[in-house]
Short mmCIF file of C-alpha atoms in Angstrom, two decimals:
data_model
loop_
_atom_site.label_atom_id
_atom_site.label_comp_id
_atom_site.label_asym_id
_atom_site.label_seq_id
_atom_site.Cartn_x
_atom_site.Cartn_y
_atom_site.Cartn_z
CA MET E 1 138.89 -95.83 149.10
CA LYS E 2 137.54 -93.78 145.96
CA SER E 3 140.17 -90.71 147.40
CA THR E 4 143.28 -93.90 147.47
CA LYS E 5 142.23 -94.88 144.06
CA LEU E 6 142.43 -91.38 142.44
CA LEU E 7 145.63 -90.29 144.27
CA SER E 8 147.06 -93.38 142.46
CA LEU E 9 146.01 -92.78 139.26
CA LEU E 10 147.47 -89.11 139.22
CA VAL E 11 150.82 -90.22 139.84
CA ALA E 12 150.75 -92.84 137.32
CA VAL E 13 149.76 -90.57 134.37
CA PRO E 14 152.67 -88.24 134.02
CA LEU E 15 155.12 -90.94 134.64
CA ILE E 16 153.33 -93.37 131.96
CA PHE E 17 153.57 -89.36 129.72
CA ALA E 18 157.12 -89.13 131.07
CA ALA E 19 158.09 -93.10 129.70
CA GLY E 20 156.36 -92.22 126.10
CA CYS E 21 158.05 -88.68 125.34
CA GLY E 22 161.49 -90.43 126.26
CA SER E 23 161.50 -93.51 124.41
CA LYS E 24 162.86 -93.76 120.78
CA ALA E 25 161.45 -95.79 117.82
CA PRO E 26 164.07 -98.80 116.47
CA GLU E 27 166.26 -97.86 114.42
CA SER E 28 167.18 -99.95 111.26
CA SER E 29 170.41 -101.92 111.32
CA GLY E 30 172.86 -102.84 108.73
CA SER E 31 176.19 -101.02 106.86
CA ALA E 32 176.35 -99.54 103.55
CA ALA E 33 178.41 -101.98 101.08
CA GLY E 34 182.45 -100.96 101.05
CA GLY E 35 181.60 -99.93 104.83
CA GLY E 36 179.15 -98.32 106.48
CA THR E 37 177.75 -97.55 110.17
CA SER E 38 175.47 -99.09 112.69
CA GLY E 39 172.01 -97.14 112.45
CA THR E 40 172.38 -96.59 108.66
CA PRO E 41 170.27 -98.84 105.82
CA LYS E 42 172.36 -100.99 104.30
CA LYS E 43 172.87 -99.68 100.70
CA VAL E 44 171.90 -102.62 98.07
CA VAL E 45 173.88 -102.27 95.15
CA LYS E 46 171.77 -103.38 91.82
CA ILE E 47 173.87 -104.45 89.04
CA GLY E 48 172.46 -106.26 85.63
CA ILE E 49 174.08 -109.06 83.84
CA SER E 50 173.57 -110.04 80.12
CA GLN E 51 174.99 -112.90 78.38
CA ILE E 52 174.22 -113.88 75.01
CA VAL E 53 173.92 -117.89 75.55
CA GLU E 54 174.54 -120.36 78.30
CA HIS E 55 177.68 -122.39 77.21
CA PRO E 56 180.81 -123.27 80.03
CA SER E 57 183.29 -120.45 79.04
CA LEU E 58 180.51 -117.49 79.31
CA ASN E 59 179.28 -119.48 82.56
CA ALA E 60 182.56 -119.39 83.98
CA THR E 61 182.89 -115.87 83.17
CA ARG E 62 179.77 -114.68 85.08
CA GLU E 63 180.73 -116.85 88.30
CA GLY E 64 183.96 -115.77 88.65
CA PHE E 65 182.76 -112.08 88.14
CA LEU E 66 180.55 -112.77 90.72
CA ALA E 67 183.42 -114.39 92.86
CA ALA E 68 185.58 -110.92 92.56
CA LEU E 69 182.71 -108.94 93.99
CA LYS E 70 182.14 -111.43 97.03
CA ASP E 71 185.82 -111.15 97.71
CA GLU E 72 185.05 -107.19 97.60
CA GLY E 73 182.23 -107.52 100.06
CA PHE E 74 179.63 -107.53 98.05
CA ILE E 75 177.53 -110.56 98.89
CA ASP E 76 174.20 -111.49 96.75
CA LYS E 77 170.48 -111.27 97.97
CA ASP E 78 172.59 -109.20 100.96
CA ASN E 79 174.31 -106.12 99.86
CA LEU E 80 174.13 -106.76 96.01
CA GLN E 81 170.54 -107.44 93.97
CA VAL E 82 171.61 -109.41 90.58
CA ASP E 83 169.48 -109.38 87.57
CA TYR E 84 170.79 -111.80 85.70
CA GLN E 85 169.45 -112.14 81.72
CA ASN E 86 170.03 -114.73 79.51
CA ALA E 87 169.15 -113.81 75.84
CA GLN E 88 168.96 -117.52 74.89
CA GLY E 89 171.04 -116.40 71.52
CA ASP E 90 168.37 -114.37 70.08
CA PRO E 91 169.19 -110.82 68.72
CA THR E 92 165.59 -109.79 69.23
CA ASN E 93 165.96 -110.99 73.41
CA ASN E 94 169.38 -109.38 73.11
CA LEU E 95 168.18 -105.78 72.21
CA THR E 96 165.47 -105.99 75.19
CA ILE E 97 167.28 -106.59 77.83
CA GLY E 98 169.65 -103.78 77.13
CA GLN E 99 166.88 -101.58 76.76
CA LYS E 100 165.50 -102.96 80.13
CA PHE E 101 168.86 -102.59 81.47
CA ALA E 102 168.74 -99.04 80.82
CA SER E 103 165.13 -98.24 81.79
CA ASP E 104 166.22 -99.81 85.35
CA LYS E 105 168.88 -97.34 86.48
CA LYS E 106 171.63 -100.09 87.71
CA ASP E 107 174.44 -99.17 89.78
CA LEU E 108 176.34 -100.99 87.05
CA VAL E 109 175.53 -103.64 84.01
CA LEU E 110 177.97 -106.71 82.74
CA ALA E 111 177.65 -107.68 79.18
CA ILE E 112 179.39 -111.15 78.57
CA ALA E 113 180.24 -111.79 74.83
CA THR E 114 180.16 -109.45 72.02
CA PRO E 115 176.83 -109.34 70.95
CA SER E 116 175.32 -108.61 74.13
CA ALA E 117 177.96 -106.12 74.88
CA GLN E 118 176.99 -104.29 71.76
CA ALA E 119 172.94 -104.36 73.11
CA VAL E 120 173.75 -103.04 76.40
CA VAL E 121 176.38 -100.42 74.83
CA GLN E 122 173.83 -98.96 72.36
CA ASN E 123 171.36 -98.45 75.15
CA VAL E 124 172.89 -97.65 78.45
CA LYS E 125 174.53 -94.76 78.31
CA ASP E 126 174.41 -93.40 82.05
CA THR E 127 175.69 -96.56 83.91
CA PRO E 128 178.87 -97.62 84.19
CA VAL E 129 179.04 -100.76 81.77
CA VAL E 130 181.62 -103.67 82.28
CA PHE E 131 182.29 -106.55 79.59
CA ALA E 132 184.23 -109.70 79.47
CA ALA E 133 184.17 -112.38 77.11
CA ILE E 134 185.06 -109.72 74.20
CA THR E 135 187.72 -110.59 71.11
CA ASP E 136 187.71 -107.27 69.83
CA PRO E 137 185.99 -104.22 71.67
CA VAL E 138 187.24 -101.76 69.27
CA GLY E 139 186.51 -103.67 66.14
CA ALA E 140 182.97 -104.27 67.48
CA LYS E 141 183.00 -100.41 68.81
CA LEU E 142 182.30 -100.76 72.38
CA VAL E 143 185.43 -98.48 72.89
CA LYS E 144 187.48 -95.87 71.32
CA SER E 145 190.88 -97.54 72.03
CA LEU E 146 192.32 -100.35 74.87
CA ASP E 147 194.09 -98.01 76.95
CA ASN E 148 191.53 -95.27 76.64
CA PRO E 149 187.84 -96.72 76.59
CA GLY E 150 185.91 -93.18 76.99
CA ALA E 151 182.71 -92.98 77.69
CA ASN E 152 181.00 -94.97 80.54
CA VAL E 153 182.62 -98.38 79.13
CA THR E 154 185.60 -100.91 80.08
CA GLY E 155 186.07 -104.29 80.65
CA ALA E 156 188.27 -107.34 79.98
CA ALA E 157 188.91 -108.98 76.48
CA ASP E 158 189.23 -112.68 76.55
CA THR E 159 191.97 -112.93 73.78
CA HIS E 160 195.58 -112.69 74.28
CA PRO E 161 197.35 -111.42 71.37
CA ASP E 162 199.58 -114.72 71.07
CA ALA E 163 196.81 -116.85 71.79
CA VAL E 164 195.75 -117.38 68.16
CA PRO E 165 199.75 -117.50 66.51
CA LYS E 166 200.78 -119.49 68.68
CA LEU E 167 197.88 -122.16 68.43
CA MET E 168 198.76 -122.26 64.52
CA ASP E 169 202.42 -122.39 65.32
CA PHE E 170 201.48 -125.01 67.01
CA ILE E 171 199.76 -127.07 64.58
CA ALA E 172 202.39 -126.30 62.47
CA SER E 173 205.29 -127.36 64.28
CA GLU E 174 203.46 -130.66 65.73
CA PHE E 175 201.70 -132.21 62.95
CA PRO E 176 203.53 -131.57 59.63
CA LYS E 177 201.09 -133.72 58.05
CA VAL E 178 198.10 -131.06 58.18
CA LYS E 179 198.10 -128.80 55.10
CA ASN E 180 194.25 -127.97 55.47
CA VAL E 181 192.70 -127.06 58.51
CA GLY E 182 188.86 -126.44 58.78
CA ILE E 183 186.75 -124.05 60.70
CA VAL E 184 183.27 -123.99 61.25
CA VAL E 185 182.37 -120.52 61.64
CA ASN E 186 179.97 -117.94 61.86
CA GLU E 187 181.62 -114.56 60.26
CA GLY E 188 178.67 -113.21 61.26
CA GLU E 189 180.01 -112.95 64.93
CA PRO E 190 182.50 -110.22 64.78
CA ASN E 191 184.72 -112.21 67.16
CA ALA E 192 184.91 -115.00 64.93
CA ALA E 193 185.40 -112.73 62.07
CA VAL E 194 188.86 -111.04 63.66
CA MET E 195 189.94 -114.42 65.12
CA LEU E 196 189.42 -116.05 61.44
CA LYS E 197 191.44 -113.58 59.80
CA THR E 198 194.14 -113.78 62.78
CA ALA E 199 194.13 -117.86 61.86
CA GLU E 200 194.11 -117.16 58.29
CA THR E 201 197.28 -115.26 58.42
CA ALA E 202 199.05 -116.89 60.91
CA LEU E 203 198.36 -120.58 59.05
CA ALA E 204 199.51 -118.99 55.96
CA LYS E 205 203.08 -118.22 57.08
CA HIS E 206 203.54 -122.12 57.04
CA ASN E 207 201.70 -122.80 53.87
CA ILE E 208 198.65 -123.98 55.20
CA LYS E 209 195.33 -123.28 54.14
CA LEU E 210 192.39 -122.56 56.38
CA VAL E 211 188.97 -123.88 54.82
CA LYS E 212 185.54 -122.75 56.02
CA ALA E 213 182.40 -124.35 56.69
CA ASN E 214 179.45 -121.46 57.69
CA ALA E 215 177.21 -121.60 60.01
CA THR E 216 174.61 -119.17 61.13
CA ASN E 217 172.83 -120.88 63.64
CA SER E 218 173.58 -123.28 66.14
CA SER E 219 171.90 -126.04 64.27
CA GLU E 220 173.85 -125.61 61.20
CA VAL E 221 176.91 -126.51 62.66
CA LYS E 222 177.12 -130.39 62.30
CA GLN E 223 176.26 -130.08 58.83
CA ALA E 224 179.07 -127.28 58.19
CA ALA E 225 180.97 -129.82 60.13
CA GLU E 226 180.38 -132.63 58.28
CA SER E 227 181.20 -130.79 54.73
CA LEU E 228 184.60 -130.35 55.85
CA VAL E 229 185.04 -134.32 56.36
CA GLY E 230 187.32 -135.49 53.63
CA ARG E 231 189.00 -131.98 52.95
CA VAL E 232 190.48 -131.23 55.81
CA ASP E 233 193.42 -132.35 58.20
CA ALA E 234 192.38 -130.84 61.39
CA PHE E 235 189.76 -128.75 62.65
CA TYR E 236 189.50 -125.62 64.36
CA ILE E 237 187.03 -123.06 65.66
CA THR E 238 187.46 -119.60 67.18
CA LEU E 239 185.76 -117.84 70.37
CA ASP E 240 182.20 -118.06 68.07
CA ASN E 241 179.14 -118.13 70.20
CA THR E 242 177.08 -119.69 67.40
CA VAL E 243 179.32 -122.56 67.34
CA VAL E 244 180.50 -123.04 70.77
CA ALA E 245 177.14 -123.56 71.23
CA ALA E 246 176.86 -126.59 69.44
CA VAL E 247 180.73 -127.83 69.82
CA ASP E 248 179.22 -131.30 70.77
CA THR E 249 178.72 -132.17 67.23
CA ILE E 250 182.38 -131.13 66.13
CA ILE E 251 183.73 -133.49 68.92
CA LYS E 252 181.73 -136.50 68.09
CA ILE E 253 182.98 -136.09 64.34
CA ALA E 254 186.42 -135.69 65.10
CA ASN E 255 186.46 -138.62 67.46
CA GLU E 256 184.80 -140.76 64.76
CA LYS E 257 186.87 -139.57 61.93
CA LYS E 258 190.11 -139.19 64.13
CA ILE E 259 190.76 -135.66 63.16
CA PRO E 260 192.48 -133.47 65.69
CA PHE E 261 190.10 -130.69 66.91
CA PHE E 262 192.10 -127.30 67.99
CA SER E 263 189.71 -125.07 69.76
CA SER E 264 190.31 -121.10 71.29
CA ASP E 265 189.37 -122.03 74.80
CA ARG E 266 190.26 -124.32 77.17
CA ASP E 267 186.53 -124.89 78.36
CA THR E 268 186.43 -126.35 74.74
CA VAL E 269 189.27 -128.71 75.34
CA GLU E 270 187.93 -130.05 78.68
CA LYS E 271 184.93 -131.21 76.96
CA GLY E 272 186.41 -132.79 74.13
CA ALA E 273 188.67 -130.94 72.00
CA LEU E 274 192.51 -131.45 71.50
CA ALA E 275 194.44 -128.43 72.14
CA THR E 276 194.36 -124.63 72.79
CA TYR E 277 196.56 -121.89 74.06
CA GLY E 278 194.09 -120.70 76.67
CA PHE E 279 193.20 -119.90 80.38
CA LYS E 280 190.24 -120.13 82.84
CA TYR E 281 187.44 -118.10 81.57
CA TYR E 282 186.56 -118.41 85.42
CA ASP E 283 189.75 -116.08 86.21
CA HIS E 284 188.81 -113.91 82.98
CA GLY E 285 185.35 -113.65 84.81
CA TYR E 286 187.29 -112.86 88.13
CA GLN E 287 189.55 -109.90 86.38
CA ALA E 288 186.64 -108.04 85.17
CA GLY E 289 184.93 -108.39 88.83
CA LYS E 290 187.89 -106.50 90.13
CA MET E 291 187.36 -103.66 87.81
CA ALA E 292 183.60 -103.61 88.50
CA ALA E 293 184.52 -103.57 91.97
CA ASP E 294 187.34 -100.45 91.42
CA ILE E 295 184.23 -98.73 90.38
CA LEU E 296 181.53 -99.44 92.73
CA LYS E 297 183.99 -99.19 95.90
CA ASN E 298 186.35 -96.45 94.54
CA GLY E 299 184.05 -94.23 92.21
CA LYS E 300 186.54 -95.21 88.97
CA LYS E 301 185.26 -93.94 85.67
CA PRO E 302 185.11 -96.66 83.38
CA ALA E 303 186.77 -94.01 80.55
CA ASP E 304 189.98 -94.08 82.34
CA MET E 305 190.59 -97.93 83.08
CA LYS E 306 192.39 -99.76 80.47
CA VAL E 307 190.77 -102.72 78.45
CA SER E 308 192.45 -105.89 80.33
CA TYR E 309 193.43 -109.13 78.82
CA PRO E 310 194.16 -112.48 80.21
CA ASP E 311 197.87 -112.52 81.61
CA LYS E 312 197.79 -116.58 82.08
CA LEU E 313 198.64 -117.62 78.59
CA ASP E 314 199.50 -121.84 78.40
CA LEU E 315 199.27 -124.79 76.01
CA ILE E 316 196.38 -126.83 77.45
CA ILE E 317 196.15 -130.36 75.99
CA ASN E 318 193.39 -132.83 76.67
CA SER E 319 194.80 -136.82 76.36
CA ASP E 320 191.53 -138.28 76.32
CA ALA E 321 190.73 -136.32 72.97
CA ALA E 322 194.12 -137.23 71.67
CA ALA E 323 193.49 -140.89 71.83
CA LYS E 324 190.04 -140.48 70.66
CA GLN E 325 191.09 -138.71 67.62
CA GLY E 326 194.20 -140.68 66.94
CA VAL E 327 196.86 -138.11 68.52
CA THR E 328 199.74 -139.34 70.35
CA ILE E 329 201.13 -136.77 72.73
CA THR E 330 204.93 -136.24 72.21
CA ASP E 331 207.16 -135.09 74.59
CA SER E 332 207.61 -132.09 71.99
CA MET E 333 204.30 -131.24 72.62
CA LYS E 334 205.02 -131.73 76.39
CA LYS E 335 207.42 -129.25 76.58
CA LYS E 336 205.69 -126.41 75.26
CA MET E 337 203.66 -126.91 78.60
CA GLN E 338 204.72 -124.09 81.40
CA ASP E 339 202.20 -126.14 83.71
CA PRO E 340 201.97 -129.90 83.84
CA LYS E 341 198.38 -129.56 85.07
CA ASN E 342 197.35 -127.92 81.31
CA LEU E 343 197.84 -132.20 80.51
CA LEU E 344 194.65 -132.79 80.88
CA THR E 345 194.40 -136.53 82.00
CA GLY E 346 190.71 -137.28 80.80
CA PRO E 347 186.99 -136.10 80.18
CA THR E 348 186.49 -133.18 82.54
CA LYS E 349 183.15 -132.29 82.22
#
């Protein structure tokens, strides 16, 4: 009996040893972003997003950006890791975010709005930076020129060169009684200052005066708008983050006092302003996202990528806002629209 057991044991040991030597450890599965092979670790792309403040246009920009990346194969929480930081309008927070992204060594950084882009560009030197919702990238010292950005920065500007002049021409032609346009503005914002000058020049051609009311922070917007009542025939605001963050207060005053209120972005019109020449910020963000994907997938250098701007510009009118602000929408106004869907038929937000 003992000899039989011993024989069995001697036979089993080499079989066990052979099986152990011939087996392999399980391999990690997955594929790299943009196409990898089975058996290699999945590459996770890390991007940082710096946004100056919460409001619909900037949020839509971010959503469009991420949608473009998704369409290019970069899936959030799969092969894409997104570090979203919002400065809540605070310059100190804004600078801290830029410094954080510089030390984190991201694969790419998206900066939404001029203050955020300036803080990121000041700190992030070795990582590709893409900006969006920027009115004047050259004036803000983000790039050397629109055609040849230079360094590690490029992106999408959110102002079509014809947008402000077209809106001012629209006011002059369709609102002949308007002689003074009131603007609530924070001239400390570079984008707002640029658009202010453009609007002032365009209105002057029609002998219309632009009357300023300053607001250095969002809490001052209501008082600034109230100070214009009785002195102006219409309201106008630029792509001014300080003002847009408190735009509900201007909408309320415009409705109560029957003052036509013109804005510089579609989202504010959807919210209750009367009209603008604009585009969807989601599309704008998508445009920036395609640029980012080109950098991440194809190795494109920001320095060689021209700054883009919206290619879809149209007159947008909110008919519900028109009724509340005492404005009759005429056939002449409708004919200025390329897309009839841009006549919004009621409150959309």
